[in-house]
Amino acid sequence: STDLTSTVGYDSIIQHLNDGRKNCKEFEDFLKERAIIEEKYGKELINLSKKKPCGQTELNTLKRSLDVFKQQIDNVGQGHIQLAQTLREEAKKMEDFREKQKLHRKKIELIMEAIHKNRNLQYKKTMEVKEMCCCFLPYGVAGDCGAAVPLVAHSASSPPSLRFFWQLFLKLAQTKSALEDTDRSYQQSVTTMEKIREEWQSEHIKACEFFETQECERINYFRNALWLHVNQLSLGCVQNDEKYEEIRKSLEMCNIEKDVDFFVNLRKTGSLAPAPVVYENYYNTQRNVTPARSPAPVPISR
């Protein structure tokens, strides 16, 4: 701004930096909330795999597949809990980065606050001295700085006395001396003001360069943190798919014929079928009935 005492540009930069810090805090909170969700989901999966029956009376190869299935679901749950811990660690890193930038920036802001205050005070003082110097101008008799003392008008019938001229001379001398002192003070004030202005401008440039460096670091850190977060989620999906692949491999080993044979061998009661029931005559024992021979038991297959 062309206004020496204005801080509009500086305030705009500080506001932008504060907004950037707020954005980092929002992402940090997002990671924390996601961690809570992941941890809760992981615990629910583990409880489900351990407490909920899932084909508990199955036998042989299918039973083994179901055991692998439940174990891998448990592992997926553990993976989500581990991801939750990773997200909390990333949120803590973001918080540490944010607070570190805040502390570094605070030092620069304190320097700028002090120099703004000093600049404004000196500017106010300089303007006051300038105004004091200019207040001599309206009176009429110019001095070295355009200052003057009032002249008293006298009529022709009342000519001024020698005493009057002497008093006027003394007053003029005093006024001139006061004006010279005021002018010197004004010049000194302007010189001091210029030194302060140059110092302020130099510090302002340094502050802007520092703030720009911080903003570049923040954007780079934020971008990398977001990239890392997405990679972590992708890695979680890959790891989950590996666990699910174990289930698929186990199911490939599930053999229907083997499971049926296993059940038959586990529960079999014998290899012979029951013999046919033969009629026996208990009503008329006098009849000559040729008893039927019981057929021999026939071996049966599965």
PDB file of C-alpha atoms in Angstrom:
ATOM      1  CA  SER A   1       0.000   0.000   0.000  1.00  0.00           C
ATOM      2  CA  THR A   2       1.135   3.557  -0.691  1.00  0.00           C
ATOM      3  CA  ASP A   3      -0.042   4.424   2.816  1.00  0.00           C
ATOM      4  CA  LEU A   4       3.069   4.090   4.971  1.00  0.00           C
ATOM      5  CA  THR A   5       1.071   3.110   8.071  1.00  0.00           C
ATOM      6  CA  SER A   6      -1.147   0.591   6.277  1.00  0.00           C
ATOM      7  CA  THR A   7      -0.802  -3.153   7.019  1.00  0.00           C
ATOM      8  CA  VAL A   8      -3.408  -4.349   4.509  1.00  0.00           C
ATOM      9  CA  GLY A   9      -0.979  -6.471   2.471  1.00  0.00           C
ATOM     10  CA  TYR A  10       0.717  -7.879   5.560  1.00  0.00           C
ATOM     11  CA  ASP A  11      -2.644  -8.705   7.157  1.00  0.00           C
ATOM     12  CA  SER A  12      -3.711 -10.478   3.978  1.00  0.00           C
ATOM     13  CA  ILE A  13      -0.598 -12.687   4.095  1.00  0.00           C
ATOM     14  CA  ILE A  14      -1.113 -13.520   7.784  1.00  0.00           C
ATOM     15  CA  GLN A  15      -4.765 -14.381   7.110  1.00  0.00           C
ATOM     16  CA  HIS A  16      -3.740 -16.714   4.272  1.00  0.00           C
ATOM     17  CA  LEU A  17      -1.156 -18.430   6.481  1.00  0.00           C
ATOM     18  CA  ASN A  18      -3.741 -18.867   9.237  1.00  0.00           C
ATOM     19  CA  ASP A  19      -6.164 -20.348   6.703  1.00  0.00           C
ATOM     20  CA  GLY A  20      -3.454 -22.782   5.592  1.00  0.00           C
ATOM     21  CA  ARG A  21      -2.863 -23.806   9.204  1.00  0.00           C
ATOM     22  CA  LYS A  22      -6.609 -24.309   9.602  1.00  0.00           C
ATOM     23  CA  ASN A  23      -6.686 -26.522   6.494  1.00  0.00           C
ATOM     24  CA  CYS A  24      -3.900 -28.680   7.951  1.00  0.00           C
ATOM     25  CA  LYS A  25      -5.907 -28.963  11.173  1.00  0.00           C
ATOM     26  CA  GLU A  26      -8.972 -30.085   9.207  1.00  0.00           C
ATOM     27  CA  PHE A  27      -6.982 -32.841   7.470  1.00  0.00           C
ATOM     28  CA  GLU A  28      -5.503 -33.814  10.824  1.00  0.00           C
ATOM     29  CA  ASP A  29      -9.020 -34.141  12.283  1.00  0.00           C
ATOM     30  CA  PHE A  30     -10.083 -36.127   9.213  1.00  0.00           C
ATOM     31  CA  LEU A  31      -7.276 -38.640   9.835  1.00  0.00           C
ATOM     32  CA  LYS A  32      -8.267 -38.951  13.497  1.00  0.00           C
ATOM     33  CA  GLU A  33     -11.906 -39.583  12.616  1.00  0.00           C
ATOM     34  CA  ARG A  34     -10.903 -42.135   9.966  1.00  0.00           C
ATOM     35  CA  ALA A  35      -8.709 -43.854  12.570  1.00  0.00           C
ATOM     36  CA  ILE A  36     -11.688 -44.173  14.924  1.00  0.00           C
ATOM     37  CA  ILE A  37     -13.776 -45.709  12.122  1.00  0.00           C
ATOM     38  CA  GLU A  38     -10.996 -48.123  11.095  1.00  0.00           C
ATOM     39  CA  GLU A  39     -10.388 -49.231  14.685  1.00  0.00           C
ATOM     40  CA  LYS A  40     -14.068 -49.778  15.348  1.00  0.00           C
ATOM     41  CA  TYR A  41     -14.475 -51.702  12.085  1.00  0.00           C
ATOM     42  CA  GLY A  42     -11.414 -53.840  12.836  1.00  0.00           C
ATOM     43  CA  LYS A  43     -12.643 -54.751  16.308  1.00  0.00           C
ATOM     44  CA  GLU A  44     -16.077 -55.631  14.962  1.00  0.00           C
ATOM     45  CA  LEU A  45     -14.499 -57.929  12.348  1.00  0.00           C
ATOM     46  CA  ILE A  46     -12.404 -59.679  15.002  1.00  0.00           C
ATOM     47  CA  ASN A  47     -15.418 -60.151  17.275  1.00  0.00           C
ATOM     48  CA  LEU A  48     -17.399 -61.478  14.328  1.00  0.00           C
ATOM     49  CA  SER A  49     -14.733 -64.003  13.336  1.00  0.00           C
ATOM     50  CA  LYS A  50     -14.270 -65.238  16.911  1.00  0.00           C
ATOM     51  CA  LYS A  51     -17.788 -65.249  18.293  1.00  0.00           C
ATOM     52  CA  LYS A  52     -20.105 -65.900  15.368  1.00  0.00           C
ATOM     53  CA  PRO A  53     -20.495 -69.592  14.356  1.00  0.00           C
ATOM     54  CA  CYS A  54     -19.831 -70.191  10.691  1.00  0.00           C
ATOM     55  CA  GLY A  55     -20.150 -73.799   9.566  1.00  0.00           C
ATOM     56  CA  GLN A  56     -18.799 -75.195  12.829  1.00  0.00           C
ATOM     57  CA  THR A  57     -20.020 -78.756  12.094  1.00  0.00           C
ATOM     58  CA  GLU A  58     -18.402 -78.974   8.674  1.00  0.00           C
ATOM     59  CA  LEU A  59     -15.786 -81.665   8.109  1.00  0.00           C
ATOM     60  CA  ASN A  60     -12.478 -82.193   6.362  1.00  0.00           C
ATOM     61  CA  THR A  61     -11.419 -79.876   3.489  1.00  0.00           C
ATOM     62  CA  LEU A  62     -14.393 -77.505   3.654  1.00  0.00           C
ATOM     63  CA  LYS A  63     -13.854 -77.183   7.409  1.00  0.00           C
ATOM     64  CA  ARG A  64     -10.237 -76.239   6.766  1.00  0.00           C
ATOM     65  CA  SER A  65     -11.381 -73.632   4.229  1.00  0.00           C
ATOM     66  CA  LEU A  66     -13.798 -72.192   6.784  1.00  0.00           C
ATOM     67  CA  ASP A  67     -11.023 -72.087   9.399  1.00  0.00           C
ATOM     68  CA  VAL A  68      -8.813 -70.192   6.934  1.00  0.00           C
ATOM     69  CA  PHE A  69     -11.732 -67.902   6.129  1.00  0.00           C
ATOM     70  CA  LYS A  70     -12.300 -66.980   9.775  1.00  0.00           C
ATOM     71  CA  GLN A  71      -8.587 -66.582  10.452  1.00  0.00           C
ATOM     72  CA  GLN A  72      -8.140 -64.261   7.493  1.00  0.00           C
ATOM     73  CA  ILE A  73     -11.177 -62.192   8.489  1.00  0.00           C
ATOM     74  CA  ASP A  74      -9.503 -61.860  11.893  1.00  0.00           C
ATOM     75  CA  ASN A  75      -6.302 -60.792  10.114  1.00  0.00           C
ATOM     76  CA  VAL A  76      -8.231 -58.217   8.070  1.00  0.00           C
ATOM     77  CA  GLY A  77      -9.635 -56.836  11.319  1.00  0.00           C
ATOM     78  CA  GLN A  78      -6.119 -56.658  12.779  1.00  0.00           C
ATOM     79  CA  GLY A  79      -5.018 -54.875   9.610  1.00  0.00           C
ATOM     80  CA  HIS A  80      -7.706 -52.212  10.078  1.00  0.00           C
ATOM     81  CA  ILE A  81      -6.641 -51.699  13.700  1.00  0.00           C
ATOM     82  CA  GLN A  82      -3.039 -51.315  12.556  1.00  0.00           C
ATOM     83  CA  LEU A  83      -4.164 -48.846   9.884  1.00  0.00           C
ATOM     84  CA  ALA A  84      -5.987 -46.866  12.588  1.00  0.00           C
ATOM     85  CA  GLN A  85      -2.750 -46.612  14.562  1.00  0.00           C
ATOM     86  CA  THR A  86      -0.863 -45.544  11.426  1.00  0.00           C
ATOM     87  CA  LEU A  87      -3.445 -42.824  10.738  1.00  0.00           C
ATOM     88  CA  ARG A  88      -3.093 -41.520  14.301  1.00  0.00           C
ATOM     89  CA  GLU A  89       0.665 -41.344  13.861  1.00  0.00           C
ATOM     90  CA  GLU A  90       0.240 -39.412  10.608  1.00  0.00           C
ATOM     91  CA  ALA A  91      -2.204 -37.042  12.325  1.00  0.00           C
ATOM     92  CA  LYS A  92       0.371 -36.464  15.082  1.00  0.00           C
ATOM     93  CA  LYS A  93       3.042 -35.706  12.468  1.00  0.00           C
ATOM     94  CA  MET A  94       0.706 -33.183  10.838  1.00  0.00           C
ATOM     95  CA  GLU A  95       0.030 -31.604  14.235  1.00  0.00           C
ATOM     96  CA  ASP A  96       3.770 -31.376  15.015  1.00  0.00           C
ATOM     97  CA  PHE A  97       4.435 -29.821  11.594  1.00  0.00           C
ATOM     98  CA  ARG A  98       1.606 -27.323  12.079  1.00  0.00           C
ATOM     99  CA  GLU A  99       2.766 -26.301  15.580  1.00  0.00           C
ATOM    100  CA  LYS A 100       6.394 -26.044  14.421  1.00  0.00           C
ATOM    101  CA  GLN A 101       5.399 -23.632  11.658  1.00  0.00           C
ATOM    102  CA  LYS A 102       3.266 -21.681  14.119  1.00  0.00           C
ATOM    103  CA  LEU A 103       6.174 -21.202  16.555  1.00  0.00           C
ATOM    104  CA  HIS A 104       8.585 -20.151  13.814  1.00  0.00           C
ATOM    105  CA  ARG A 105       6.073 -17.744  12.321  1.00  0.00           C
ATOM    106  CA  LYS A 106       5.270 -16.255  15.751  1.00  0.00           C
ATOM    107  CA  LYS A 107       8.852 -15.001  16.076  1.00  0.00           C
ATOM    108  CA  ILE A 108       8.589 -13.154  12.767  1.00  0.00           C
ATOM    109  CA  GLU A 109       5.161 -11.794  13.639  1.00  0.00           C
ATOM    110  CA  LEU A 110       6.458 -10.361  16.936  1.00  0.00           C
ATOM    111  CA  ILE A 111       9.284  -8.617  15.093  1.00  0.00           C
ATOM    112  CA  MET A 112       6.843  -7.195  12.559  1.00  0.00           C
ATOM    113  CA  GLU A 113       4.431  -6.101  15.295  1.00  0.00           C
ATOM    114  CA  ALA A 114       7.182  -4.172  17.052  1.00  0.00           C
ATOM    115  CA  ILE A 115       8.436  -2.552  13.858  1.00  0.00           C
ATOM    116  CA  HIS A 116       4.895  -1.615  12.793  1.00  0.00           C
ATOM    117  CA  LYS A 117       4.311   0.003  16.173  1.00  0.00           C
ATOM    118  CA  ASN A 118       7.609   1.889  16.055  1.00  0.00           C
ATOM    119  CA  ARG A 119       6.974   2.990  12.456  1.00  0.00           C
ATOM    120  CA  ASN A 120       3.482   4.280  13.247  1.00  0.00           C
ATOM    121  CA  LEU A 121       4.608   6.116  16.389  1.00  0.00           C
ATOM    122  CA  GLN A 122       7.450   7.805  14.538  1.00  0.00           C
ATOM    123  CA  TYR A 123       5.161   8.703  11.639  1.00  0.00           C
ATOM    124  CA  LYS A 124       2.659  10.242  14.056  1.00  0.00           C
ATOM    125  CA  LYS A 125       5.422  12.171  15.809  1.00  0.00           C
ATOM    126  CA  THR A 126       6.807  13.400  12.482  1.00  0.00           C
ATOM    127  CA  MET A 127       3.393  14.606  11.344  1.00  0.00           C
ATOM    128  CA  GLU A 128       2.870  16.412  14.669  1.00  0.00           C
ATOM    129  CA  VAL A 129       6.204  18.246  14.336  1.00  0.00           C
ATOM    130  CA  LYS A 130       5.388  19.066  10.713  1.00  0.00           C
ATOM    131  CA  GLU A 131       2.042  20.494  11.759  1.00  0.00           C
ATOM    132  CA  MET A 132       3.729  22.557  14.482  1.00  0.00           C
ATOM    133  CA  CYS A 133       6.177  23.923  11.937  1.00  0.00           C
ATOM    134  CA  CYS A 134       3.411  24.823   9.519  1.00  0.00           C
ATOM    135  CA  CYS A 135       1.343  26.636  12.167  1.00  0.00           C
ATOM    136  CA  PHE A 136       3.675  29.666  11.887  1.00  0.00           C
ATOM    137  CA  LEU A 137       2.861  30.251   8.224  1.00  0.00           C
ATOM    138  CA  PRO A 138      -0.397  32.260   8.380  1.00  0.00           C
ATOM    139  CA  TYR A 139       1.046  35.281  10.154  1.00  0.00           C
ATOM    140  CA  GLY A 140       2.819  37.296   7.497  1.00  0.00           C
ATOM    141  CA  VAL A 141       6.573  37.914   8.024  1.00  0.00           C
ATOM    142  CA  ALA A 142       8.572  35.041   6.499  1.00  0.00           C
ATOM    143  CA  GLY A 143      11.630  33.612   8.151  1.00  0.00           C
ATOM    144  CA  ASP A 144      14.030  30.953   6.980  1.00  0.00           C
ATOM    145  CA  CYS A 145      11.255  28.345   6.929  1.00  0.00           C
ATOM    146  CA  GLY A 146       8.447  30.597   5.814  1.00  0.00           C
ATOM    147  CA  ALA A 147       7.564  31.409   9.429  1.00  0.00           C
ATOM    148  CA  ALA A 148       6.497  34.863  10.587  1.00  0.00           C
ATOM    149  CA  VAL A 149       5.235  36.878  13.522  1.00  0.00           C
ATOM    150  CA  PRO A 150       2.123  38.998  13.482  1.00  0.00           C
ATOM    151  CA  LEU A 151       2.501  42.701  12.736  1.00  0.00           C
ATOM    152  CA  VAL A 152       0.322  45.117  14.637  1.00  0.00           C
ATOM    153  CA  ALA A 153      -1.369  47.782  12.531  1.00  0.00           C
ATOM    154  CA  HIS A 154      -1.111  51.356  13.764  1.00  0.00           C
ATOM    155  CA  SER A 155      -2.951  54.363  12.603  1.00  0.00           C
ATOM    156  CA  ALA A 156      -1.169  57.513  11.444  1.00  0.00           C
ATOM    157  CA  SER A 157      -2.390  59.379  14.525  1.00  0.00           C
ATOM    158  CA  SER A 158      -0.746  56.854  16.782  1.00  0.00           C
ATOM    159  CA  PRO A 159       2.790  56.139  15.553  1.00  0.00           C
ATOM    160  CA  PRO A 160       4.580  53.183  17.200  1.00  0.00           C
ATOM    161  CA  SER A 161       7.041  54.001  19.949  1.00  0.00           C
ATOM    162  CA  LEU A 162      10.634  52.794  20.201  1.00  0.00           C
ATOM    163  CA  ARG A 163       9.596  50.464  23.003  1.00  0.00           C
ATOM    164  CA  PHE A 164       7.054  48.832  20.717  1.00  0.00           C
ATOM    165  CA  PHE A 165       9.694  48.180  18.046  1.00  0.00           C
ATOM    166  CA  TRP A 166      12.019  46.737  20.660  1.00  0.00           C
ATOM    167  CA  GLN A 167       9.313  44.399  21.919  1.00  0.00           C
ATOM    168  CA  LEU A 168       8.493  43.463  18.362  1.00  0.00           C
ATOM    169  CA  PHE A 169      12.141  42.740  17.636  1.00  0.00           C
ATOM    170  CA  LEU A 170      12.435  40.512  20.707  1.00  0.00           C
ATOM    171  CA  LYS A 171       9.275  38.657  19.796  1.00  0.00           C
ATOM    172  CA  LEU A 172      10.516  38.166  16.257  1.00  0.00           C
ATOM    173  CA  ALA A 173      13.852  36.854  17.525  1.00  0.00           C
ATOM    174  CA  GLN A 174      12.089  34.439  19.898  1.00  0.00           C
ATOM    175  CA  THR A 175       9.739  33.298  17.170  1.00  0.00           C
ATOM    176  CA  LYS A 176      12.588  32.786  14.737  1.00  0.00           C
ATOM    177  CA  SER A 177      14.532  30.798  17.316  1.00  0.00           C
ATOM    178  CA  ALA A 178      11.468  28.657  18.104  1.00  0.00           C
ATOM    179  CA  LEU A 179      10.857  28.125  14.412  1.00  0.00           C
ATOM    180  CA  GLU A 180      14.465  27.087  13.818  1.00  0.00           C
ATOM    181  CA  ASP A 181      14.222  24.618  16.708  1.00  0.00           C
ATOM    182  CA  THR A 182      10.975  23.261  15.326  1.00  0.00           C
ATOM    183  CA  ASP A 183      12.448  22.961  11.850  1.00  0.00           C
ATOM    184  CA  ARG A 184      15.494  21.097  13.181  1.00  0.00           C
ATOM    185  CA  SER A 185      13.190  18.793  15.112  1.00  0.00           C
ATOM    186  CA  TYR A 186      11.132  18.267  11.968  1.00  0.00           C
ATOM    187  CA  GLN A 187      14.226  17.449   9.905  1.00  0.00           C
ATOM    188  CA  GLN A 188      15.490  15.031  12.573  1.00  0.00           C
ATOM    189  CA  SER A 189      12.082  13.426  12.777  1.00  0.00           C
ATOM    190  CA  VAL A 190      11.957  12.962   9.000  1.00  0.00           C
ATOM    191  CA  THR A 191      15.476  11.475   9.024  1.00  0.00           C
ATOM    192  CA  THR A 192      14.522   9.096  11.819  1.00  0.00           C
ATOM    193  CA  MET A 193      11.315   8.265  10.020  1.00  0.00           C
ATOM    194  CA  GLU A 194      13.236   7.384   6.864  1.00  0.00           C
ATOM    195  CA  LYS A 195      15.583   5.095   8.782  1.00  0.00           C
ATOM    196  CA  ILE A 196      12.604   3.378  10.382  1.00  0.00           C
ATOM    197  CA  ARG A 197      10.846   3.124   7.019  1.00  0.00           C
ATOM    198  CA  GLU A 198      13.891   1.504   5.446  1.00  0.00           C
ATOM    199  CA  GLU A 199      14.222  -0.889   8.398  1.00  0.00           C
ATOM    200  CA  TRP A 200      10.521  -1.733   8.225  1.00  0.00           C
ATOM    201  CA  GLN A 201      10.678  -2.304   4.472  1.00  0.00           C
ATOM    202  CA  SER A 202      13.709  -4.566   4.857  1.00  0.00           C
ATOM    203  CA  GLU A 203      12.049  -6.577   7.643  1.00  0.00           C
ATOM    204  CA  HIS A 204       8.809  -6.709   5.672  1.00  0.00           C
ATOM    205  CA  ILE A 205      10.638  -8.244   2.690  1.00  0.00           C
ATOM    206  CA  LYS A 206      12.385 -10.748   4.965  1.00  0.00           C
ATOM    207  CA  ALA A 207       9.056 -11.637   6.572  1.00  0.00           C
ATOM    208  CA  CYS A 208       7.400 -12.121   3.178  1.00  0.00           C
ATOM    209  CA  GLU A 209      10.253 -14.353   2.030  1.00  0.00           C
ATOM    210  CA  PHE A 210       9.991 -16.386   5.236  1.00  0.00           C
ATOM    211  CA  PHE A 211       6.208 -16.666   4.912  1.00  0.00           C
ATOM    212  CA  GLU A 212       6.535 -17.736   1.276  1.00  0.00           C
ATOM    213  CA  THR A 213       9.036 -20.441   2.256  1.00  0.00           C
ATOM    214  CA  GLN A 214       6.681 -21.622   4.983  1.00  0.00           C
ATOM    215  CA  GLU A 215       3.747 -21.710   2.598  1.00  0.00           C
ATOM    216  CA  CYS A 216       5.725 -23.746   0.075  1.00  0.00           C
ATOM    217  CA  GLU A 217       6.740 -26.147   2.832  1.00  0.00           C
ATOM    218  CA  ARG A 218       3.143 -26.405   4.024  1.00  0.00           C
ATOM    219  CA  ILE A 219       1.724 -27.136   0.567  1.00  0.00           C
ATOM    220  CA  ASN A 220       4.466 -29.694  -0.088  1.00  0.00           C
ATOM    221  CA  TYR A 221       3.944 -31.364   3.298  1.00  0.00           C
ATOM    222  CA  PHE A 222       0.168 -31.363   2.903  1.00  0.00           C
ATOM    223  CA  ARG A 223       0.398 -32.840  -0.604  1.00  0.00           C
ATOM    224  CA  ASN A 224       2.827 -35.552   0.534  1.00  0.00           C
ATOM    225  CA  ALA A 225       0.674 -36.355   3.566  1.00  0.00           C
ATOM    226  CA  LEU A 226      -2.372 -36.777   1.368  1.00  0.00           C
ATOM    227  CA  TRP A 227      -0.388 -38.909  -1.099  1.00  0.00           C
ATOM    228  CA  LEU A 228       0.884 -41.077   1.764  1.00  0.00           C
ATOM    229  CA  HIS A 229      -2.624 -41.463   3.156  1.00  0.00           C
ATOM    230  CA  VAL A 230      -3.940 -42.711  -0.181  1.00  0.00           C
ATOM    231  CA  ASN A 231      -0.978 -45.106  -0.461  1.00  0.00           C
ATOM    232  CA  GLN A 232      -1.754 -46.458   3.001  1.00  0.00           C
ATOM    233  CA  LEU A 233      -5.349 -47.082   1.995  1.00  0.00           C
ATOM    234  CA  SER A 234      -4.207 -48.775  -1.216  1.00  0.00           C
ATOM    235  CA  LEU A 235      -1.742 -50.896   0.736  1.00  0.00           C
ATOM    236  CA  GLY A 236      -4.538 -51.887   3.099  1.00  0.00           C
ATOM    237  CA  CYS A 237      -6.627 -52.995   0.120  1.00  0.00           C
ATOM    238  CA  VAL A 238      -3.704 -54.981  -1.321  1.00  0.00           C
ATOM    239  CA  GLN A 239      -3.062 -56.658   2.025  1.00  0.00           C
ATOM    240  CA  ASN A 240      -6.748 -57.431   2.409  1.00  0.00           C
ATOM    241  CA  ASP A 241      -6.811 -58.907  -1.083  1.00  0.00           C
ATOM    242  CA  GLU A 242      -3.837 -61.096  -0.171  1.00  0.00           C
ATOM    243  CA  LYS A 243      -5.775 -62.383   2.827  1.00  0.00           C
ATOM    244  CA  TYR A 244      -8.826 -62.997   0.683  1.00  0.00           C
ATOM    245  CA  GLU A 245      -6.581 -64.802  -1.823  1.00  0.00           C
ATOM    246  CA  GLU A 246      -5.619 -67.211   0.953  1.00  0.00           C
ATOM    247  CA  ILE A 247      -9.318 -67.975   1.353  1.00  0.00           C
ATOM    248  CA  ARG A 248      -9.673 -68.560  -2.392  1.00  0.00           C
ATOM    249  CA  LYS A 249      -6.640 -70.881  -2.411  1.00  0.00           C
ATOM    250  CA  SER A 250      -8.110 -72.806   0.491  1.00  0.00           C
ATOM    251  CA  LEU A 251     -11.428 -73.128  -1.342  1.00  0.00           C
ATOM    252  CA  GLU A 252      -9.565 -74.464  -4.376  1.00  0.00           C
ATOM    253  CA  MET A 253      -8.303 -77.256  -2.126  1.00  0.00           C
ATOM    254  CA  CYS A 254     -11.841 -78.058  -1.047  1.00  0.00           C
ATOM    255  CA  ASN A 255     -12.703 -81.468  -2.669  1.00  0.00           C
ATOM    256  CA  ILE A 256     -16.311 -82.574  -2.704  1.00  0.00           C
ATOM    257  CA  GLU A 257     -15.504 -86.286  -3.268  1.00  0.00           C
ATOM    258  CA  LYS A 258     -12.959 -86.288  -0.465  1.00  0.00           C
ATOM    259  CA  ASP A 259     -15.389 -84.644   1.937  1.00  0.00           C
ATOM    260  CA  VAL A 260     -18.123 -87.173   1.144  1.00  0.00           C
ATOM    261  CA  ASP A 261     -15.644 -90.094   1.500  1.00  0.00           C
ATOM    262  CA  PHE A 262     -14.387 -88.604   4.740  1.00  0.00           C
ATOM    263  CA  PHE A 263     -17.914 -88.445   6.142  1.00  0.00           C
ATOM    264  CA  VAL A 264     -18.691 -92.013   5.021  1.00  0.00           C
ATOM    265  CA  ASN A 265     -15.507 -93.380   6.585  1.00  0.00           C
ATOM    266  CA  LEU A 266     -16.092 -91.381   9.752  1.00  0.00           C
ATOM    267  CA  ARG A 267     -19.682 -92.501  10.238  1.00  0.00           C
ATOM    268  CA  LYS A 268     -19.809 -95.931   8.546  1.00  0.00           C
ATOM    269  CA  THR A 269     -21.449 -98.825  10.472  1.00  0.00           C
ATOM    270  CA  GLY A 270     -20.314-101.728   8.284  1.00  0.00           C
ATOM    271  CA  SER A 271     -19.783-102.943   4.748  1.00  0.00           C
ATOM    272  CA  LEU A 272     -22.649-105.506   4.535  1.00  0.00           C
ATOM    273  CA  ALA A 273     -26.302-104.758   3.855  1.00  0.00           C
ATOM    274  CA  PRO A 274     -28.914-106.328   6.168  1.00  0.00           C
ATOM    275  CA  ALA A 275     -30.183-109.773   5.008  1.00  0.00           C
ATOM    276  CA  PRO A 276     -33.770-110.084   3.645  1.00  0.00           C
ATOM    277  CA  VAL A 277     -36.435-110.996   6.195  1.00  0.00           C
ATOM    278  CA  VAL A 278     -37.490-114.757   5.755  1.00  0.00           C
ATOM    279  CA  TYR A 279     -41.012-116.032   6.457  1.00  0.00           C
ATOM    280  CA  GLU A 280     -41.290-118.555   9.278  1.00  0.00           C
ATOM    281  CA  ASN A 281     -44.558-120.594   9.742  1.00  0.00           C
ATOM    282  CA  TYR A 282     -45.728-120.481  13.308  1.00  0.00           C
ATOM    283  CA  TYR A 283     -49.468-120.963  12.497  1.00  0.00           C
ATOM    284  CA  ASN A 284     -49.648-124.490  11.079  1.00  0.00           C
ATOM    285  CA  THR A 285     -46.759-126.463  12.234  1.00  0.00           C
ATOM    286  CA  GLN A 286     -48.176-129.643  10.507  1.00  0.00           C
ATOM    287  CA  ARG A 287     -47.815-128.212   7.033  1.00  0.00           C
ATOM    288  CA  ASN A 288     -44.819-129.263   5.247  1.00  0.00           C
ATOM    289  CA  VAL A 289     -43.300-126.081   4.422  1.00  0.00           C
ATOM    290  CA  THR A 290     -39.887-125.929   3.007  1.00  0.00           C
ATOM    291  CA  PRO A 291     -38.147-123.220   4.849  1.00  0.00           C
ATOM    292  CA  ALA A 292     -36.684-120.588   2.611  1.00  0.00           C
ATOM    293  CA  ARG A 293     -33.002-120.184   2.860  1.00  0.00           C
ATOM    294  CA  SER A 294     -31.794-116.855   3.931  1.00  0.00           C
ATOM    295  CA  PRO A 295     -29.761-115.319   1.227  1.00  0.00           C
ATOM    296  CA  ALA A 296     -26.207-114.540   2.053  1.00  0.00           C
ATOM    297  CA  PRO A 297     -25.512-110.889   2.851  1.00  0.00           C
ATOM    298  CA  VAL A 298     -24.346-108.986  -0.164  1.00  0.00           C
ATOM    299  CA  PRO A 299     -21.428-106.584   0.250  1.00  0.00           C
ATOM    300  CA  ILE A 300     -22.283-103.055  -0.774  1.00  0.00           C
ATOM    301  CA  SER A 301     -20.170-100.259  -1.966  1.00  0.00           C
ATOM    302  CA  ARG A 302     -20.428 -96.624  -0.948  1.00  0.00           C
TER     303      ARG A 302
END
